[in-house]
Structures are given as C-alpha cells and as structure tokens.
C-alpha cells in the first residue's frame, strides 16, 4: 500500500491546501522513508460532523482528504472517495422522497483525478433537484471545486473557501541515499522514463513537463470556478490560491452567505416549500454582501409567506406522497408495457398517469400495426395488399382500449 501512497503524493499535481499536505507528509513521512516537514504538524482524526437533514433533504457529507479511490483505507484514514460521493448523489437523485440536496463540506481537497468529473455531476444534479452546499468549516481546493458547482454555497462564520490552485511535489533524496551508502541505477528505454525519480535530482525537462501539467490543471480549475460562480477568470486568478473565511468569502464572490449548517437546512426547507407554491416570487440574485443567519434565518430581501408549522408540514407531506405515488404508478405502467427505461422520461416531463397510459397504448398500437403488416404469419384476408388495416383484430383491440381511457 505504501508505494501506492507515495505515487499519489509525489510527482503528480494535487488540488489540496498546502497546510493539509504538510500534515499528510508529517504522518506518512517516516513510513515512506522521507524527512518530516520543518513545521511540527500534528495529525487529527476526522471529526464526526454528520447532521440529520429535514424530511425531504438529503445531506451528503464531503469530509476529509478527497481521493479518486480509497483502496481500502476508507474513512478511518480520513479519506473520502469521489466515487463514494457520486454514489450518494445518485441515490439522492433517484429517491422520490428527496426534494433537495445539501453538501456538508469539511475538506482540504485532494487528488485531481475524478474531481472535475464529480463537480460537473453536481451541476447536472442541480438541474434535476436543487443542490446547496456549506463550507462547514473548510471547502478548499478540490473540495471548493465540488462545492462551487452547487446552486448556492455558504460558509460558516469560521469556515473558509478557496485555495484555487494546483501543487506538485518532488522529493530529491539522492544526498541521503549517498549518506546511507545507497546508489540507485535506473535501466530504462525512453529518455523520460525515469522522470521524477526520488533518487535523482529533478531534471530540467522533467520540471518543465510537471509545471506544464500544473498550469494546464490550473486553467481548468480557474475556468470551472468562473463558470460555476459567474465570475471573470481574471478575478478567480487574482485570488492567488488564497484562503477566504466567513464574510470575506462572500465579498470575493466565492460564497453566497454566512450560515451554519442547521440554518442552511432550515432555509433550504423553506425554499423547497415555497418552490411548490405557484405564487412564490423568484429568488433574488446574490448581492455580494454577506448574509449572516442566526436563529430563524432568511436569505432574501422579501419575507416569505408565513405558514404555521403544522400547515407547512402537511403541505410538504402531501406533495411528497403525491409525487412518490405518481412516480410509482408510472414506473409500473412502463414495466408492464415492456419499456421500463421510459419511466424516467415521463417523470421528468411531468406526465400524468393518464397521459402515460395513452402514450404507451398509442405506442403499442403503432408497433402492433407495423408488426402485423410485416408478418408473414397473419390471416391473408386483411394482410394482403389492398386489405383494410382497420379490420385487424389487434387494431380493434387497441381502439377499444383507447376509447375506454
């Protein structure tokens, strides 16, 4: 496992906050036979910041160092994989009981591989169900790339965002090798095969190649943040990969407000309830000013319609029951009709059960007519050229079903 860890730390670009990288090196340094960083950094086990969402809101935790795959190290080592987050996201989208998704982020970032793919999946998910995110308390580098893809992003009063940059490290332990009496000789085919070897100084060509890859990933990162947050790329580059906390994160345009996770959940619940009422006003555009939520929070200038707790809960519960029941019936209809893949299409289009039945019947009728005309095993009295297709028993049965509907 250790060679795998070393390969994922050195000679490869990372989207991780520098201080966290020093912590990782301090913990693994001796086991990887490298010197600890000068700073005396102590490791900390990932804290349990899980929070129970309100009914209809799925809370997805994005905690710890982010990697493409955990390779069995799992959360006990403070790692969370992009694949794991993506699976939770897909489950929330597929669950008819979930009306909205909140990303609970507390991460310094991590690997580049899989990061932007997941971030794009978050933005695609937001087109299906609302997605909000909270830096609770850290959304740095790769974690910020994911968080900024949400519809709205908040930071706690002590929380931070940013670190929009890329870093790569190379360890040259050739002097230590000589002191220990070791001399490594690499036999290679291909001039660049031994690039980034820790047993030799970094060659100029290897340095230039690694810098080029860091720059390429940085351009992708900057373009991604600019597109997700609606900022000029020059403004994103001007952050110089710095960290921004609390109200400062809002002032730079990297966050929409300052709020605790419970406050965001409460406001999100009101937002989802208001979205179900046709008379709800549209959400105002972000003002660029920090919104601090305390007690009973609100994030809009226009106070929402006041509802009693019992009335709001009843409306939400009834809407969820109707949506879940309708989706279940539509899925069953498509399964019986032999086309289960069309269920998602009908549900996304907002089709009613009656409309789905009629569409399936008409589709079956068209298919039956085509099959009847092409078949060589049908009665000759109507399938022969010139015969009236309306006399087909299949067509007659379908017309009867349609009339019944």
C-alpha positions as a printed Julia matrix, in Angstrom:
405×3 Matrix{Float64}:
   0.0     0.0     0.0
   2.84    2.44    0.78
   4.22    2.65   -2.79
   0.68    3.49   -3.91
   0.54    6.3    -1.35
   3.9     7.69   -2.42
   2.89    7.64   -6.08
  -0.26    9.6    -5.22
   1.67   12.23   -3.24
   4.81   12.96   -5.24
   5.43   13.88   -8.84
   1.72   14.39   -9.52
  -0.39   17.58   -9.34
  -2.72   17.86   -6.36
  -5.72   20.03   -5.56
  -5.05   20.26   -1.84
  -4.47   23.0     0.71
  -0.73   23.32    1.46
  -1.1    23.11    5.26
  -3.01   19.84    4.94
  -0.34   18.49    2.6
   2.25   19.15    5.31
   0.1    17.23    7.79
  -0.06   14.25    5.42
   3.7    14.34    4.95
   4.26   14.57    8.69
   2.13   11.49    9.3
   3.48    9.39    6.45
   7.0    10.78    6.2
   8.77    8.23    8.36
   6.83    5.31    6.89
   7.74    6.48    3.39
  11.37    6.96    4.47
  11.4    10.73    3.9
  12.13   13.57    6.28
   9.27   15.28    8.08
   8.43   18.88    7.08
  10.04   21.56    9.27
   6.72   22.55   10.82
   5.59   20.48   13.77
   2.21   19.45   12.42
   0.04   17.07   14.42
  -2.46   14.84   12.68
  -6.07   14.84   13.7
  -8.67   12.15   13.17
 -11.6    13.26   11.09
 -14.34   14.56   13.37
 -17.91   13.38   13.09
 -19.81   16.32   11.64
 -22.72   14.36   10.27
 -26.04   16.17   10.53
 -29.52   14.79   10.1
 -31.39   16.6     7.35
 -35.0    17.68    7.49
 -37.54   15.41    5.78
 -37.07   15.64    2.02
 -33.49   16.96    2.25
 -30.54   14.63    1.71
 -27.33   15.72    3.45
 -24.22   14.38    1.71
 -21.03   14.56    3.85
 -17.84   15.52    2.0
 -15.28   15.18    4.78
 -11.54   14.55    4.88
  -8.94   14.27    2.12
 -10.5    13.53   -1.27
  -9.21   10.74   -3.49
 -10.45    9.01   -6.63
 -10.45    5.62   -4.9
  -9.85    4.78   -1.23
  -8.09    1.46   -1.94
  -9.47    0.03    1.29
  -8.15    2.82    3.55
 -11.67    4.28    3.95
 -12.76    6.94    6.42
 -10.61    5.59    9.26
  -7.67    7.17    7.45
  -9.52   10.42    6.84
 -10.15    9.69    3.15
 -13.34   10.11    1.12
 -13.51    8.98   -2.49
 -15.14   10.84   -5.36
 -16.82    7.56   -6.29
 -18.43    7.33   -2.84
 -19.72   10.91   -3.05
 -21.04   10.29   -6.55
 -22.9     7.19   -5.38
 -24.58    9.16   -2.58
 -25.5    11.88   -5.09
 -27.05    9.36   -7.48
 -29.0     7.74   -4.64
 -30.44   11.11   -3.6
 -31.46   11.89   -7.17
 -33.16    8.52   -7.58
 -35.05    8.74   -4.27
 -38.52   10.25   -4.88
 -38.69   11.25   -1.2
 -35.74   13.64   -1.66
 -36.68   17.12   -2.85
 -33.29   18.78   -2.39
 -29.65   18.03   -1.6
 -27.2    19.75    0.76
 -23.44   19.13    0.54
 -21.88   19.28    4.03
 -18.23   20.05    3.18
 -15.27   19.87    5.54
 -12.26   19.02    3.39
  -8.84   20.44    2.44
  -9.13   18.96   -1.08
  -7.1    16.13   -2.54
  -6.39   14.41   -5.82
  -7.1    15.88   -9.24
  -8.26   12.61  -10.81
 -12.06   12.46  -10.67
 -12.51   15.9    -9.08
 -13.86   17.88  -12.02
 -15.93   14.95  -13.25
 -17.71   14.86   -9.88
 -18.08   18.65   -9.84
 -19.82   18.51  -13.23
 -22.1    15.78  -11.91
 -23.09   18.1    -9.05
 -24.06   20.83  -11.51
 -26.01   18.3   -13.61
 -27.76   17.08  -10.46
 -28.73   20.67   -9.63
 -30.69   20.77  -12.89
 -32.84   17.91  -11.55
 -33.1    18.77   -7.85
 -31.87   21.89   -6.01
 -28.37   21.48   -4.55
 -26.93   23.77   -1.87
 -23.52   23.49   -0.19
 -22.0    24.59    3.12
 -18.29   25.03    3.91
 -18.57   23.54    7.38
 -15.81   24.5     8.1
 -13.49   24.03    5.09
 -14.05   23.83    1.34
 -10.57   24.21   -0.07
  -9.1    23.35   -3.46
 -10.76   20.16   -4.81
 -13.49   20.47   -2.16
 -14.21   24.01   -3.37
 -14.33   22.8    -6.97
 -17.16   20.49   -5.91
 -18.92   22.97   -3.62
 -18.95   25.84   -6.09
 -20.91   23.67   -8.54
 -23.95   23.79   -6.21
 -26.77   26.26   -6.81
 -25.73   28.17   -3.69
 -22.67   27.94   -1.44
 -22.44   29.15    2.16
 -19.63   29.25    4.68
 -19.84   29.15    8.44
 -18.64   32.19   10.37
 -15.28   30.49   10.96
 -15.39   28.45    7.74
 -13.2    29.02    4.72
 -13.21   28.55    0.96
 -10.69   28.99   -1.83
  -7.2    27.59   -2.36
  -7.96   27.68   -6.07
  -4.6    26.4    -7.2
  -2.55   23.31   -8.05
   0.57   21.96   -6.34
   3.04   19.17   -7.13
   5.97   17.99   -5.02
   9.18   16.18   -5.87
  11.44   14.71   -3.2
  15.15   14.53   -4.05
  16.7    12.09   -1.6
  19.83   11.4    -3.64
  22.08   13.03   -0.99
  20.5    10.96    1.77
  20.94    7.84   -0.38
  24.65    8.57   -0.69
  24.97    9.14    3.06
  23.23    5.82    3.7
  25.51    4.05    1.22
  22.91    3.54   -1.5
  23.28    4.28   -5.19
  20.33    3.64   -7.49
  20.82    2.92  -11.19
  17.79    3.0   -13.48
  17.94    0.99  -16.69
  15.3     2.45  -18.98
  14.08    2.58  -22.57
  12.79    6.04  -23.35
  14.61    9.18  -22.29
  11.82   10.4   -19.99
  11.04    7.08  -18.33
  12.93    7.92  -15.14
  11.43   11.39  -14.68
  10.55   12.32  -11.08
  12.65    9.58   -9.52
  13.26   10.49   -5.85
  16.77    9.03   -6.11
  17.99   11.7    -8.54
  17.75   15.49   -8.73
  14.8    16.73  -10.8
  15.91   17.24  -14.41
  15.06   20.5   -16.17
  12.95   18.71  -18.77
  11.01   16.87  -16.08
  10.48   20.08  -14.13
   9.18   21.85  -17.25
   6.8    18.97  -18.03
   5.42   18.89  -14.49
   5.0    22.67  -14.46
   3.13   22.48  -17.77
   0.7    19.93  -16.33
   0.21   22.04  -13.19
  -0.56   25.06  -15.4
  -2.99   23.06  -17.53
  -4.93   21.86  -14.5
  -4.88   25.36  -13.05
  -6.52   26.7   -16.24
  -9.23   24.04  -15.93
  -9.75   24.9   -12.25
  -9.99   28.64  -12.91
 -12.39   28.15  -15.82
 -14.54   25.84  -13.74
 -14.85   28.26  -10.81
 -15.5    31.19  -13.14
 -18.32   29.32  -14.88
 -19.9    27.97  -11.69
 -19.77   31.27   -9.78
 -20.35   33.64  -12.69
 -17.03   35.42  -12.13
 -14.42   36.71  -14.61
 -11.45   34.34  -14.89
  -9.12   37.24  -14.04
 -10.96   37.67  -10.74
 -10.52   33.98   -9.94
  -6.81   34.1   -10.79
  -6.46   37.22   -8.65
  -7.26   35.14   -5.56
  -3.76   33.62   -5.98
  -4.96   30.38   -4.34
  -5.51   32.23   -1.03
  -7.96   31.17    1.66
 -11.03   33.29    2.44
 -13.06   32.98    5.62
 -16.58   34.0     6.68
 -17.78   37.34    5.24
 -14.56   37.68    3.23
 -15.58   34.64    1.19
 -18.79   36.43    0.21
 -17.03   39.71   -0.59
 -14.78   37.95   -3.1
 -17.76   36.27   -4.76
 -16.69   32.77   -3.75
 -19.71   32.22   -1.45
 -23.31   33.43   -1.22
 -23.68   33.92    2.51
 -22.51   33.11    6.03
 -24.55   30.48    7.83
 -24.36   27.4     9.99
 -25.42   24.05    8.58
 -28.66   23.96   10.64
 -29.54   27.47    9.43
 -28.97   26.49    5.82
 -31.09   23.35    6.25
 -33.94   25.42    7.73
 -33.77   28.0     4.95
 -33.48   25.29    2.29
 -36.63   23.64    3.65
 -38.49   26.96    3.33
 -37.07   27.42   -0.17
 -38.32   23.99   -1.27
 -41.76   24.6     0.24
 -42.03   27.98   -1.49
 -40.99   26.46   -4.81
 -44.05   24.21   -4.68
 -46.37   27.23   -4.44
 -47.0    28.89   -7.85
 -47.23   32.35   -6.26
 -43.7    32.21   -4.86
 -41.51   35.11   -6.07
 -38.27   34.27   -7.92
 -35.07   34.07   -5.87
 -33.15   37.38   -5.98
 -29.65   37.39   -7.43
 -26.73   37.34   -4.92
 -25.88   40.86   -3.74
 -22.23   40.17   -2.95
 -22.85   41.08    0.7
 -22.52   38.57    3.5
 -25.78   37.25    4.9
 -25.35   36.02    8.48
 -28.03   33.59    9.56
 -28.83   33.27   13.23
 -31.92   31.95   14.94
 -34.63   31.9    12.31
 -32.68   32.67    9.14
 -33.75   34.24    5.87
 -31.62   34.82    2.78
 -33.96   37.02    0.75
 -34.96   40.64    0.98
 -38.68   39.74    0.64
 -40.03   37.84    3.67
 -41.64   34.55    2.62
 -45.31   33.83    3.22
 -45.86   32.87    6.86
 -47.29   29.42    7.41
 -47.99   27.53   10.59
 -45.66   24.66   11.34
 -48.43   22.08   11.1
 -49.8    23.56    7.86
 -46.37   23.63    6.2
 -45.6    20.09    7.32
 -48.95   18.88    5.97
 -48.38   20.56    2.58
 -44.9    19.09    2.27
 -46.03   15.61    3.3
 -48.98   15.64    0.88
 -46.83   16.84   -2.03
 -44.26   14.14   -1.36
 -46.95   11.45   -1.19
 -48.45   12.56   -4.49
 -45.09   12.68   -6.27
 -43.98    9.31   -4.89
 -47.29    7.6    -5.74
 -47.4     9.05   -9.25
 -43.79    8.03   -9.94
 -44.5     4.51   -8.68
 -47.57    4.1   -10.9
 -45.73    5.42  -13.96
 -42.81    3.07  -13.34
 -45.2     0.11  -13.02
 -47.01    1.06  -16.24
 -43.74    1.24  -18.16
 -42.58   -2.07  -16.69
 -45.83   -3.8   -17.73
 -45.55   -2.25  -21.21
 -42.05   -3.68  -21.58
 -40.26   -0.32  -21.71
 -39.09    0.45  -18.12
 -36.44    2.81  -19.48
 -39.15    5.31  -20.47
 -40.28    5.85  -16.87
 -37.58    8.45  -16.17
 -38.52   10.28  -19.39
 -42.22   10.5   -18.43
 -41.48   11.52  -14.81
 -39.01   14.23  -15.85
 -41.55   15.61  -18.36
 -44.2    15.83  -15.63
 -46.63   13.5   -17.43
 -49.77   12.4   -15.58
 -50.71    8.77  -15.18
 -53.48    9.11  -17.79
 -51.1    10.7   -20.28
 -48.57    7.92  -19.76
 -51.24    5.23  -20.28
 -52.4     6.85  -23.51
 -48.82    7.29  -24.79
 -48.0     3.64  -24.07
 -51.2     2.42  -25.71
 -50.62    4.52  -28.82
 -47.02    3.33  -28.99
 -48.16   -0.29  -28.65
 -50.8     0.26  -31.34
 -48.26    1.68  -33.78
 -45.87   -1.19  -33.04
 -48.62   -3.78  -33.45
 -49.74   -2.35  -36.78
 -46.19   -2.35  -38.1
 -45.6    -5.91  -36.92
 -48.88   -7.06  -38.42
 -48.13   -5.56  -41.82
 -44.63   -7.07  -41.92
 -45.54  -10.5   -40.55
 -45.9   -13.48  -42.89
 -47.93  -15.45  -40.34
 -51.1   -13.35  -40.28
 -54.51  -14.06  -41.87
 -54.47  -13.26  -45.58
 -57.91  -11.68  -45.59
 -56.56   -8.38  -44.22
 -52.74   -8.53  -44.52
 -52.69   -8.89  -48.28
 -52.1    -5.8   -50.47
 -55.18   -3.67  -50.65
 -56.72   -5.04  -47.47
 -58.12   -2.62  -44.9
 -55.74   -2.48  -41.83
 -58.69   -1.29  -39.73
 -60.04   -4.85  -39.86
 -57.03   -6.08  -37.86
 -58.08   -7.62  -34.53
 -55.01   -6.01  -32.91
 -56.05   -2.54  -34.11
 -59.62   -3.15  -32.98
 -58.45   -4.16  -29.51
 -56.23   -1.1   -29.21
 -59.04    1.22  -30.32
 -61.24   -0.36  -27.7
 -58.63    0.32  -25.0
 -58.17    3.93  -26.15
 -61.95    4.51  -26.12
 -62.08    3.05  -22.63
 -59.42    5.53  -21.47
